[in-house]
Coordinates of C-alpha atoms in Angstrom, one line a residue:
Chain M
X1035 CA 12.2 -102.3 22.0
X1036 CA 8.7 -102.4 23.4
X1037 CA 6.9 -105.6 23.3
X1038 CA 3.7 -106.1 25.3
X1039 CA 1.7 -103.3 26.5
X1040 CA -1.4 -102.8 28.4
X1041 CA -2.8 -99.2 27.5
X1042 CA -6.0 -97.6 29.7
X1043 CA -8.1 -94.9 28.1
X1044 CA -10.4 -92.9 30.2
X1045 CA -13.5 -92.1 27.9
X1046 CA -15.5 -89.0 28.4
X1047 CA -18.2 -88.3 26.5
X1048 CA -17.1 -90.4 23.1
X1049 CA -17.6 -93.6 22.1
X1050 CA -15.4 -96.0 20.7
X1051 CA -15.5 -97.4 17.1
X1052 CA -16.7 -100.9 17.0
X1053 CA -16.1 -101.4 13.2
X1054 CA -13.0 -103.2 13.8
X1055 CA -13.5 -105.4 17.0
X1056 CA -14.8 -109.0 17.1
X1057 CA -17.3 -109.4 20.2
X1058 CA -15.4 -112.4 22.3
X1059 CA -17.1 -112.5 25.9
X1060 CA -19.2 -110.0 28.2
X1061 CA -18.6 -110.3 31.9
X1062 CA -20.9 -109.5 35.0
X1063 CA -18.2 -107.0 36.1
X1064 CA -19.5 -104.9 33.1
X1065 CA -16.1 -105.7 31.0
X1066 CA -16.7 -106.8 27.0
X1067 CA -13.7 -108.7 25.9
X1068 CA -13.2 -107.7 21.8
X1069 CA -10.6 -108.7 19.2
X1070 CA -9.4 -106.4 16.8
X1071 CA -10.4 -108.4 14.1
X1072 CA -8.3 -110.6 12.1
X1073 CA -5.7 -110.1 15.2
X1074 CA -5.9 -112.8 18.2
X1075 CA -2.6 -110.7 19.2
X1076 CA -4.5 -107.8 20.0
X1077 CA -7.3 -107.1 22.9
X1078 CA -9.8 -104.7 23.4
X1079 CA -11.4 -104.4 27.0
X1080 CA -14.6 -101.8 27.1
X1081 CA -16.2 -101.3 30.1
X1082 CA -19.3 -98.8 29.4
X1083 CA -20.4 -98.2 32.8
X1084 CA -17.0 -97.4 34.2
X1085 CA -16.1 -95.4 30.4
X1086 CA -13.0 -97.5 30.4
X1087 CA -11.2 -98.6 27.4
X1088 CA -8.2 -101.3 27.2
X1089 CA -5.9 -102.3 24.8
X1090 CA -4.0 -105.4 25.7
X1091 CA -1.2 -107.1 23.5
X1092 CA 2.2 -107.6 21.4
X1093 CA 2.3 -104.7 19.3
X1094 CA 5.2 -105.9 17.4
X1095 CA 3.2 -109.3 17.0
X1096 CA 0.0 -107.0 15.9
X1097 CA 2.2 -105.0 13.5
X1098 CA 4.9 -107.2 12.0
X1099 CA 3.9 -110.5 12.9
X1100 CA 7.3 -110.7 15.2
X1101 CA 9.1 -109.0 17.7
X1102 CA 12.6 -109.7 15.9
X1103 CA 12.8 -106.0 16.0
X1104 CA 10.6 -103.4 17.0
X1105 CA 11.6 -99.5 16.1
X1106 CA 10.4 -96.6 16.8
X1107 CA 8.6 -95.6 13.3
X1108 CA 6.8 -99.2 13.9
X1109 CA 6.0 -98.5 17.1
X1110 CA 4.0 -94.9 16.2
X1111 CA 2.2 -96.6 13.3
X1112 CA 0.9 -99.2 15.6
X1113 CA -0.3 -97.0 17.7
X1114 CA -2.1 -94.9 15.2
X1115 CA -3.6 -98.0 13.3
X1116 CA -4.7 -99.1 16.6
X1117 CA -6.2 -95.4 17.6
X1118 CA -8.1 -94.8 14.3
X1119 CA -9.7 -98.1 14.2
X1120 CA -10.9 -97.2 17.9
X1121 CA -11.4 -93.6 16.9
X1122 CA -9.4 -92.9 19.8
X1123 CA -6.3 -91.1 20.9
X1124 CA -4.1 -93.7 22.4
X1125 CA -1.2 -91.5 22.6
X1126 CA -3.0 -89.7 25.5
X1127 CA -3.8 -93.3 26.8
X1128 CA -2.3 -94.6 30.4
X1129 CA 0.2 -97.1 30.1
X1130 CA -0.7 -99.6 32.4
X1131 CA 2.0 -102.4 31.8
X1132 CA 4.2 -103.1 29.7
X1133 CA 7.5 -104.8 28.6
X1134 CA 10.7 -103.3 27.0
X1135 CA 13.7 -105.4 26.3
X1136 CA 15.9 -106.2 23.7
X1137 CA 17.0 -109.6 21.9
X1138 CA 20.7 -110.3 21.7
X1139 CA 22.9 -112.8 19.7
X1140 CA 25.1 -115.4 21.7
X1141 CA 28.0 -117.3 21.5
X1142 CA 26.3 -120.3 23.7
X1143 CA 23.3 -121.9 24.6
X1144 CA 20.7 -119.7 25.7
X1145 CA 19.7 -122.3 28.2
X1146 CA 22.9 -123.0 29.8
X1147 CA 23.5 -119.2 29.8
X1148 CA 20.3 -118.8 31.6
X1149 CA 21.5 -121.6 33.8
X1150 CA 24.2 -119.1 35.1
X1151 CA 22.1 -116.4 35.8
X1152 CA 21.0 -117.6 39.2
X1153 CA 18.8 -114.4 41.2
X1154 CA 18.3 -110.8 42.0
X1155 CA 18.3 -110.2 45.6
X1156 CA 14.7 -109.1 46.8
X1157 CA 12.9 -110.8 43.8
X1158 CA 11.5 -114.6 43.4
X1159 CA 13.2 -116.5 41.2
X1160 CA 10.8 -118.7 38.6
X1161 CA 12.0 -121.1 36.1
X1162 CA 9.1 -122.2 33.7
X1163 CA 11.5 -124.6 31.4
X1164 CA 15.6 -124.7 30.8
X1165 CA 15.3 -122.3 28.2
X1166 CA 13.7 -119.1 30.4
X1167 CA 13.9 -117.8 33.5
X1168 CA 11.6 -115.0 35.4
X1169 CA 13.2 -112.9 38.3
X1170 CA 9.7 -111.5 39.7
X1171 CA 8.8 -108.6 41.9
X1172 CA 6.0 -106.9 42.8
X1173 CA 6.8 -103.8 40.5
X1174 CA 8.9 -105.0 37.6
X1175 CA 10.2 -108.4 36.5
X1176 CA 13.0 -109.4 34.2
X1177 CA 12.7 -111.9 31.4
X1178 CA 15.6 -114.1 30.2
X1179 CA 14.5 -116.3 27.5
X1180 CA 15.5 -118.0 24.1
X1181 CA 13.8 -116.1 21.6
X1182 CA 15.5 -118.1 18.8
X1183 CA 13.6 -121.2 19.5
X1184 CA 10.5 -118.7 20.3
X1185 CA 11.0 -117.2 16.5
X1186 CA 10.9 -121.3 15.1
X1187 CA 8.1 -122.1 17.1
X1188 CA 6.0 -119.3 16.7
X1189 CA 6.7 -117.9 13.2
X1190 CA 6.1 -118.7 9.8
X1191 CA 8.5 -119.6 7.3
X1192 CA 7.8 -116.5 5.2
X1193 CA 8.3 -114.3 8.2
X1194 CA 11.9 -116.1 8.9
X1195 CA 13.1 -115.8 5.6
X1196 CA 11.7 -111.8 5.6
X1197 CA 13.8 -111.5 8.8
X1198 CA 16.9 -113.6 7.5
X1199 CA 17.1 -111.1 4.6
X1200 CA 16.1 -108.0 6.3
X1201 CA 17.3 -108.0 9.7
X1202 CA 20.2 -110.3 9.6
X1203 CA 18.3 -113.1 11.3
X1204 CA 20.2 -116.6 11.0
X1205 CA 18.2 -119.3 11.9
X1206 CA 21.9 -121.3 13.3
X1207 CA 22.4 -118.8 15.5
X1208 CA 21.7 -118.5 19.0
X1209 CA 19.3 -115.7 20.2
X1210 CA 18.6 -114.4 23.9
X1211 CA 15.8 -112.0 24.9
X1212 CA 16.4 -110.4 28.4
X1213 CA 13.1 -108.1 29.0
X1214 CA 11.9 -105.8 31.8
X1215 CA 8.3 -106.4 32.1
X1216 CA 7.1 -103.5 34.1
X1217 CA 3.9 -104.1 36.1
X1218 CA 3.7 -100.7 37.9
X1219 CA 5.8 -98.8 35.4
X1220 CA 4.3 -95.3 37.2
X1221 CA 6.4 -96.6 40.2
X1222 CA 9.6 -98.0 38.4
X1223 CA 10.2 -95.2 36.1
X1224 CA 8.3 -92.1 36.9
X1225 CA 8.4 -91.8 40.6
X1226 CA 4.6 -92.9 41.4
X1227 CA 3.5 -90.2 38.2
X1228 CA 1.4 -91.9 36.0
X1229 CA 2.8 -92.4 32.1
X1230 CA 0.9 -92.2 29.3
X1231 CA 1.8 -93.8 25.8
X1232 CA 3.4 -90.6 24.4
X1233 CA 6.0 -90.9 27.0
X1234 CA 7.7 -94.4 25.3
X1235 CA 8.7 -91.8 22.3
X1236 CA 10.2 -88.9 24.3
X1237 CA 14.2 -89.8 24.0
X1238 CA 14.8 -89.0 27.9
X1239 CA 12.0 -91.4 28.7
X1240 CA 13.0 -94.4 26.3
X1241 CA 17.0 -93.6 27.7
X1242 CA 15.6 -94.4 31.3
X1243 CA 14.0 -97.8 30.1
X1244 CA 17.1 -98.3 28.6
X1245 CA 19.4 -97.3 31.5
X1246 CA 16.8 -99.7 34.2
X1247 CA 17.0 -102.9 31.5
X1248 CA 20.9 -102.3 32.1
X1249 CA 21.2 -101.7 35.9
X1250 CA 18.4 -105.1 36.1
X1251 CA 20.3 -107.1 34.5
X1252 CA 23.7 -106.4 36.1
X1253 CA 21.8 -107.0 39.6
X1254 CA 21.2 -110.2 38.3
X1255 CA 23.4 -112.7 40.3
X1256 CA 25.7 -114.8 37.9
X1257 CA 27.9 -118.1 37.9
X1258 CA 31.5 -117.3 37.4
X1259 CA 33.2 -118.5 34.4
X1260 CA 34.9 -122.1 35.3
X1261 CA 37.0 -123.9 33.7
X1262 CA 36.2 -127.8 33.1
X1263 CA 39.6 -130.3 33.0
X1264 CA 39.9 -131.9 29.6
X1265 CA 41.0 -135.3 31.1
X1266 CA 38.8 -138.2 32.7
X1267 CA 41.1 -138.8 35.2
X1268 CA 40.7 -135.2 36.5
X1269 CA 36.8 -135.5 36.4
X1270 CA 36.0 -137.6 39.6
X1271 CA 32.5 -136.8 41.1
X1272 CA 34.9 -135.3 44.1
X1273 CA 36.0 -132.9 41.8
X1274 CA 32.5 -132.4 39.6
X1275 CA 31.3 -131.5 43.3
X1276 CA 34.4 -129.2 43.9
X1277 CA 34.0 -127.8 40.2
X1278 CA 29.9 -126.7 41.3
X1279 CA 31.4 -124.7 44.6
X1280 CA 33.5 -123.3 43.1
X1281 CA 31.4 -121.8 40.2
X1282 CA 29.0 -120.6 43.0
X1283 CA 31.6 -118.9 45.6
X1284 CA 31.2 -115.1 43.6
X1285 CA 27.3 -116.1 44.3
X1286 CA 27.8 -116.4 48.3
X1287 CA 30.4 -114.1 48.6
X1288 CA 32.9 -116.6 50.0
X1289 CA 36.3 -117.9 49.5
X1290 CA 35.8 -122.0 48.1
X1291 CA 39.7 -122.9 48.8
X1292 CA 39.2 -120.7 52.9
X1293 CA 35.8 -122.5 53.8
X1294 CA 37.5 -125.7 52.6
X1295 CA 40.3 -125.5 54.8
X1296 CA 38.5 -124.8 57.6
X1297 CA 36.4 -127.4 57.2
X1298 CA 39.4 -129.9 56.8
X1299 CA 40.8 -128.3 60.2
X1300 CA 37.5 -129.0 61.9
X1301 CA 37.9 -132.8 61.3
X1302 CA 39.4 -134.8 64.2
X1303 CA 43.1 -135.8 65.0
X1304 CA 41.5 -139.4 65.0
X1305 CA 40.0 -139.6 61.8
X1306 CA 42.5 -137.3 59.9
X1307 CA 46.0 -136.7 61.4
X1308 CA 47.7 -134.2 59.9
X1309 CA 49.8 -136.2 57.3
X1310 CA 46.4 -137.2 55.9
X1311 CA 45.2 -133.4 56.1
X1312 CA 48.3 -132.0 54.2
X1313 CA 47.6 -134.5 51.4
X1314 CA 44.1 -133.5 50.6
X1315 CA 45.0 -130.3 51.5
X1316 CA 47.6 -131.0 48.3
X1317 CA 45.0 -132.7 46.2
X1318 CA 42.1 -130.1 46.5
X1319 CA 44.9 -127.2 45.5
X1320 CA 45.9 -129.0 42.6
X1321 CA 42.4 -128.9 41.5
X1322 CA 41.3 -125.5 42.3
X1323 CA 44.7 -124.5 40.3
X1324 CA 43.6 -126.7 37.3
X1325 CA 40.3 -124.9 37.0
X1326 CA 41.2 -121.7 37.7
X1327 CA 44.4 -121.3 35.5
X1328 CA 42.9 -120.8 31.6
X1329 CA 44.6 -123.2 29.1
X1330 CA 44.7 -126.1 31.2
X1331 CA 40.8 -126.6 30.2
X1332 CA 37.0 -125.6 28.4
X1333 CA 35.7 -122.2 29.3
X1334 CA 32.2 -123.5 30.2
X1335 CA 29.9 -120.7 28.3
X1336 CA 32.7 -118.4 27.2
X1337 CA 32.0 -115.8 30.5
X1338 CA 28.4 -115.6 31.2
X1339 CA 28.0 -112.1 32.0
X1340 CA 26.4 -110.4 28.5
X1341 CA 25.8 -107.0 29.8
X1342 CA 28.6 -105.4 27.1
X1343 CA 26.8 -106.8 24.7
X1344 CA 23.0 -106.0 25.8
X1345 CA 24.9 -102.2 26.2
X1346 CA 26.0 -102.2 23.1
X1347 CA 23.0 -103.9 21.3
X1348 CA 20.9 -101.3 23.1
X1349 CA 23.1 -98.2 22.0
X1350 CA 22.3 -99.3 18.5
X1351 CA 18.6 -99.0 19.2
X1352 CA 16.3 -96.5 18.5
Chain R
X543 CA 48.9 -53.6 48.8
X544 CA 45.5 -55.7 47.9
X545 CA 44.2 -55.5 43.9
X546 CA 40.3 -56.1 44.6
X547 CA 38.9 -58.9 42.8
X548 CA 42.4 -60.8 42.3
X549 CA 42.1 -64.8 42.2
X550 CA 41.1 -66.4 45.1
X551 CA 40.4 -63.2 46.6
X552 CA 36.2 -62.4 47.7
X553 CA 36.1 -58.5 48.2
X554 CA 33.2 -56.7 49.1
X555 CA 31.6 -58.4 51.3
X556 CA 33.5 -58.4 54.1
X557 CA 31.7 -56.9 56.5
X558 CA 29.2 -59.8 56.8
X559 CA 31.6 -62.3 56.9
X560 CA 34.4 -61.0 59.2
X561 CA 37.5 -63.3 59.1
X562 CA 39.5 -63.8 62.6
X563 CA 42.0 -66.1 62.0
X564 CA 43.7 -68.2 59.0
X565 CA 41.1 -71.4 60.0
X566 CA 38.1 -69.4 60.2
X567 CA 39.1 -67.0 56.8
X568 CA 39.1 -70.4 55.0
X569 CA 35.7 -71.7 56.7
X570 CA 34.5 -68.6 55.9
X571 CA 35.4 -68.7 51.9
X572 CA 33.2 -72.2 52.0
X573 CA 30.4 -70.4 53.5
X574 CA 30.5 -67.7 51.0
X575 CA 30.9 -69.9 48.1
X576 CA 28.3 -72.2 49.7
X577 CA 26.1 -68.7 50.2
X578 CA 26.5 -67.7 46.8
X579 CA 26.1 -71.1 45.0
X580 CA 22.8 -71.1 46.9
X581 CA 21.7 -67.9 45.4
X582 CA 23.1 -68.5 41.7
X583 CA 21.1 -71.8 42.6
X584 CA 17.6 -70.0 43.4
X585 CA 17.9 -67.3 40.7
X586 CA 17.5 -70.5 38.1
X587 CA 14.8 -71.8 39.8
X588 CA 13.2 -68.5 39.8
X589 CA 14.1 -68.2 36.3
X590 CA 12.5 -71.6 35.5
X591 CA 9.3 -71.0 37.5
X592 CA 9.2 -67.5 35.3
X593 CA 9.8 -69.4 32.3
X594 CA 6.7 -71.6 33.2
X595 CA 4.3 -68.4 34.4
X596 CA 5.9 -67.0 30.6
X597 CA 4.8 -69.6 28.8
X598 CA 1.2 -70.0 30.9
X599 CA 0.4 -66.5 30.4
X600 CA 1.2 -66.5 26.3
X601 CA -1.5 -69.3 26.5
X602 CA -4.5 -69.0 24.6
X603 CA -6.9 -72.1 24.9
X604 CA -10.1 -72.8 21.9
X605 CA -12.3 -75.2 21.4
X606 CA -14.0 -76.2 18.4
X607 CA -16.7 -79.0 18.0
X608 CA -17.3 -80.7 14.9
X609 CA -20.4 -79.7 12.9
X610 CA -23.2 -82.1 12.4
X611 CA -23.3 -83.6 8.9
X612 CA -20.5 -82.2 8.0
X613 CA -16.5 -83.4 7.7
X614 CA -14.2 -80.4 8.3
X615 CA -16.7 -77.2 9.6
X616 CA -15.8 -76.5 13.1
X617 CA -17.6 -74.4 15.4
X618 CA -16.2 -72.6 18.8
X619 CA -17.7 -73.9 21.9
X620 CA -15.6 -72.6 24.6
X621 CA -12.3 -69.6 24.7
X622 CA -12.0 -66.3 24.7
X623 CA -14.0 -64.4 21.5
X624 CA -12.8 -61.8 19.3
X625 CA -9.4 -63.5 18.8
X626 CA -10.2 -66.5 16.0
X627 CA -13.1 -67.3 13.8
X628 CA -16.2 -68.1 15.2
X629 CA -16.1 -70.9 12.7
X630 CA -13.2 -72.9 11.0
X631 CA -12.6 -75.5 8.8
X632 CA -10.2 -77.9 9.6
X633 CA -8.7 -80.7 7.0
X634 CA -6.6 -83.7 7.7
X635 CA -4.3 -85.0 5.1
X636 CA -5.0 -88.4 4.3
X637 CA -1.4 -88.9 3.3
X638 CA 1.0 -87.3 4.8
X639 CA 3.0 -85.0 3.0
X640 CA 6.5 -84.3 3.4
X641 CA 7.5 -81.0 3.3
X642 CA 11.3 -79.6 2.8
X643 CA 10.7 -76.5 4.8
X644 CA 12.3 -72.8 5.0
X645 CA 13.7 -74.2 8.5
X646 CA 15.4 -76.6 6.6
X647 CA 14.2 -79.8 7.5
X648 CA 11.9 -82.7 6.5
X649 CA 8.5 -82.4 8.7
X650 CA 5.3 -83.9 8.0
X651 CA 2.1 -82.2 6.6
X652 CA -1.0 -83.5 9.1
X653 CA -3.5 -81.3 8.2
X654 CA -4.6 -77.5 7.6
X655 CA -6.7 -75.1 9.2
X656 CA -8.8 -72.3 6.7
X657 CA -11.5 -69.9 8.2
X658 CA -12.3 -66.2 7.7
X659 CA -13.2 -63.4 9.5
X660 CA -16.9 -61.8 9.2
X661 CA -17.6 -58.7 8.1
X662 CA -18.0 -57.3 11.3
X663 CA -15.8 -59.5 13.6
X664 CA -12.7 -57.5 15.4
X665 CA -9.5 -59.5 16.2
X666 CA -5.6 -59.6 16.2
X667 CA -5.6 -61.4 13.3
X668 CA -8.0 -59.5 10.9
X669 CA -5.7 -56.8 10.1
X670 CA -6.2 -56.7 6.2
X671 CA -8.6 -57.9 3.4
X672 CA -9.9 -60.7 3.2
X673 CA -9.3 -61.6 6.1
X674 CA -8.3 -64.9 6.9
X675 CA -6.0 -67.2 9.2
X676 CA -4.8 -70.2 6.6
X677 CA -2.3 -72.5 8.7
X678 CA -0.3 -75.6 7.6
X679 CA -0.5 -77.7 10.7
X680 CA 2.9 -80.6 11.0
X681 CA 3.8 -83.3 12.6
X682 CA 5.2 -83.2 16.4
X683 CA 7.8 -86.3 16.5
X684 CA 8.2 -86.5 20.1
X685 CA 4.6 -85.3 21.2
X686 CA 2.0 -87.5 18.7
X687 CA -0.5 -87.0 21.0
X688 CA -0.7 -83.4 19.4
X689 CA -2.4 -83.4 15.5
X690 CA 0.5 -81.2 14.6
X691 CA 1.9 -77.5 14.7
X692 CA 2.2 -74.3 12.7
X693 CA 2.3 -70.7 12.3
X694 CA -0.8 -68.5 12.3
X695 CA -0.9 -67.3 8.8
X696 CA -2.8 -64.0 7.8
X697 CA -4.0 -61.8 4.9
X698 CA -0.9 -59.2 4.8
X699 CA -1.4 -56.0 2.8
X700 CA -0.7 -57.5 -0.7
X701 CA -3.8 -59.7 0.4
X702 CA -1.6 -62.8 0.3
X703 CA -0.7 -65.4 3.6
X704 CA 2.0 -64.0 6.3
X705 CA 3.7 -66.0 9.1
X706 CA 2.6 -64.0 12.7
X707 CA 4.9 -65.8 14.9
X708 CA 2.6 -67.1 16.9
X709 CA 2.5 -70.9 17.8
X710 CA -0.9 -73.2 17.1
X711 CA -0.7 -76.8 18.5
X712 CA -3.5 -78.6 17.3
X713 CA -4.7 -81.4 19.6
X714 CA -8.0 -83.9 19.7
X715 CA -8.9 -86.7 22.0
X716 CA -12.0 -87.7 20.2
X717 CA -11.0 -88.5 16.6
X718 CA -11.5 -84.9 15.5
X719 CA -15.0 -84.6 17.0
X720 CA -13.7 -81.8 18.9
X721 CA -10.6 -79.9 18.8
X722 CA -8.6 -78.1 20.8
X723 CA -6.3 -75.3 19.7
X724 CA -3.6 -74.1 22.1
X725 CA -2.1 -70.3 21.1
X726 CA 1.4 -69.5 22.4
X727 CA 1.5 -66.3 21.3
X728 CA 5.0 -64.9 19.0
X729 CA 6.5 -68.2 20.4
X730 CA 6.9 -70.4 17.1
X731 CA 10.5 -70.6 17.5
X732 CA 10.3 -71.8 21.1
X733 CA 8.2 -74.5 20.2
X734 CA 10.8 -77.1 21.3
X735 CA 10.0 -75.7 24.7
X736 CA 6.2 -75.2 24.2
X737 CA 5.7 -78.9 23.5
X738 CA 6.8 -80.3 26.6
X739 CA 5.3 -77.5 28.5
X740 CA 2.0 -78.6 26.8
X741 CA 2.2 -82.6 27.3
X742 CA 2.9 -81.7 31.1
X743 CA -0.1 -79.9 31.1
X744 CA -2.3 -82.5 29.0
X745 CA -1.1 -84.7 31.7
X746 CA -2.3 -83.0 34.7
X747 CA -5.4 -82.2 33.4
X748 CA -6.4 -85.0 31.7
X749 CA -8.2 -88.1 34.5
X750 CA -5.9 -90.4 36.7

């Protein structure tokens, strides 16, 4: 579903309607910042000199007060409402930026399945708080955040209970939003061609931002699957530290048991002799045996790669 | 003996492509296929290029600007003359109507589009009396950046409204200040293939 988006019209020689906007600053650059009224959610950029219009916001938050779920009849009345209050065709507008993702339900945390989604090679990893994560580039970033604590925080009551009984919204559930946010979208989706708003509702189009939310998230680098020992005993910080290598060998591409081998057969004759060797060698298999063999132990997270079910979430969408 | 054209066999043309031994016969069925492919190949794109020159030279472009003081009287500023009215009227439906259509599906009603020929106007459309082009414009789902769609309708013999065939996308960027009305001439029922040929179009031509 599309979430945010950033729309540039061109004016020639009309004007747009101010009957609608709320005057909020004027800057030297020749840009008036506007509300549409009664809606902090949605900005309206005019810039007479330059005949530049811009439309900045949520459009599910401008619509439906949430972005629970966005389709694709809400998406064209927005548009419309937005485009006859400005006396404007938006659907001829640019699309500047904007964000298209889609909010699954989880088994776990949200945070600690964030936790496990560690980086995309080539972008910059940012981490605001536990509970979201930002893999930015310079053309597109990707979003992982829980939107079920977003919905409490930022919605009312009314609109939860509208979403519980319409949507299927449970408030004890757990809820994660993973989100492209494209900042060049001409570049990401449309080989360097601009797109204008119209595009988002031809079914080719809204396939590809489909098919790139996928193929983003799988490059996303994740934390295997560990298991964690159910006794005390087995839990010694050794083994915690032995537990956290292992979870990140996929990451690095190595082999946790191989590297610590070798590092045990670098050790000298004088401090370890080989009696000494053998039995850790003994000890540390023992361990990587209990965590890798399943019903000796927790599945931490239950598997922490959710692209089945962003794929599947995303072939119900429309 | 040889049956020309039996599986796996490529007759006729092989006096360009001589074969010399049992390795070379073999390269030398790749390079034909490869040949061949390559021609099937550029027969489609000349067949896609033609369908584009097809569709540009069915094309009829009008412009229309809004009357002052006045809600749905149209005037034309700019196209060719002597095809539609000098002067239309053009309504949008407040509501939109759904209408279970001969093509048998749900569409839309956006709007309509009335006018009628002068006494002494000449055109394609002003065949019988009265006169006049009446046309139900719908909606576009994929392409709202278009009002809407229809059929040119005309006064038939028995002085009532007849389908022509012909294609009218109606399209403004200014809140219905001015519009624009694109003709594809007898190409209603390629419309599916008209509206993305459009939008292309609209794209190129429209600022950066």
């Amino acid at each position: 579903m599309i979430d945010y988006t950033e729309i540039t019209k061109h004016l020639y020689k009309d004007n747009p309607c101010f009957d609608y906007l709320q005057h909020e600053a004027s800057y030297k650059s020749g840009w008036n910042k506007f509300f549409l009224k009664g809606c902090k959610e949605m900005e309206v950029w005019y810039n007479e000199s330059n005949n530049l219009l811009k439309v900045k916001g949520s459009l599910p938050y401008y619509w439906q007060k949430h972005n629970f779920t966005f389709n694709r009849e809400s998406f064209q009345g927005s548009i419309n409402d937005i485009s006859s209050r400005l006396k404007v065709n938006l659907w001829e507008a640019e699309l500047s930026r904007f964000e298209y993702g889609s909010i699954i339900e989880v088994q776990a945390k949200p945070e600690e399945l964030i936790r496990h989604h560690i980086k995309i090679k080539g972008m910059q990893t940012r981490s605001i708080n536990p509970d979201a994560k930002i893999f930015e580039g310079i053309i597109q970033s990707l979003k992982l955040y829980d939107a079920g604590r977003n919905m409490k925080n930022k919605l009312d009551k009314d609109i939860r209970s509208l979403l519980s009984n319409d949507y299927g919204y449970d408030q004890g559930k757990h809820y994660l939003k993973i989100e492209n946010h494209y900042k060049k979208p001409y570049k990401a989706l449309n080989s360097g061609i601009r797109i204008l708003v119209n595009d988002l509702l031809i079914p080719e189009f809204y396939q590809k931002c489909k098919n790139d939310l996928l193929s983003q998230y799988r490059n996303i680098m994740k934390t295997e699957s560990i298991l964690i020992p159910k006794d005390k005993k087995s839990l010694s910080a050794g083994n915690i530290i032995l537990l956290a290598f292992k979870e990140t060998e996929s990451l690095f591409n190595i082999n946790a048991e191989e590297r610590i081998n070798s590092m045990l057969k670098s050790i000298p004759e004088a401090i370890l002799n080989q009696n000494d060797k053998k039995a850790r060698k003994r000890q540390i298999r023992e361990m990587l045996k209990k965590i890798s063999d399943p019903g000796e132990g927790i599945r931490a997270g239950n598997g922490y790669d959710l692209y089945a079910v962003l794929e599947a979430k995303l072939m119900l969408e429309n | 003996m040889e049956f020309a054209g039996r599986p796996g066999k490529i007759t006729g043309i092989k006096k360009s492509f001589p074969f010399h031994s049992l390795e070379e016969k073999s390269t030398s069925k790749k390079l034909i296929w490869k040949h061949l492919c390559r021609k099937i190949t550029s027969n489609n794109k000349r067949d896609i290029d033609m369908n584009t020159e097809f569709l540009k030279s069915n094309h009829l472009q009008f412009m229309y600007e809004l009357k002052q003081g006045t809600k749905t009287s149209y005037y034309l500023t700019a196209g060719a003359r002597g095809i539609l009215p000098a002067r239309i009227g053009v309504t949008r439906e407040s509501f939109s109507i759904i209408h279970q259509t001969g093509r048998g599906h749900l569409e839309k009603l956006t709007g309509q589009i009335k006018a009628t020929f002068k006494k002494n106007d000449e055109s394609i459309y002003k065949k019988y009396k009265p006169g006049w082009i009446h046309t139900s414009v719908y909606e576009i789902p994929d392409f709202p950046v278009f009002a809407g769609y229809g059929d040119i309708g005309i006064s038939n013999e028995s002085g009532k409204t007849e389908g022509t065939g012909d294609l009218l996308i109606l399209h403004s960027s200014d809140e219905w200040k001015t519009v624009l009305i694109h003709i594809f001439r007898g190409l209603l029922f390629q419309k599916d293939q008209v509206f993305p040929y459009l939008y292309k179009l609209l794209k190129q031509q429209s600022p950066a």
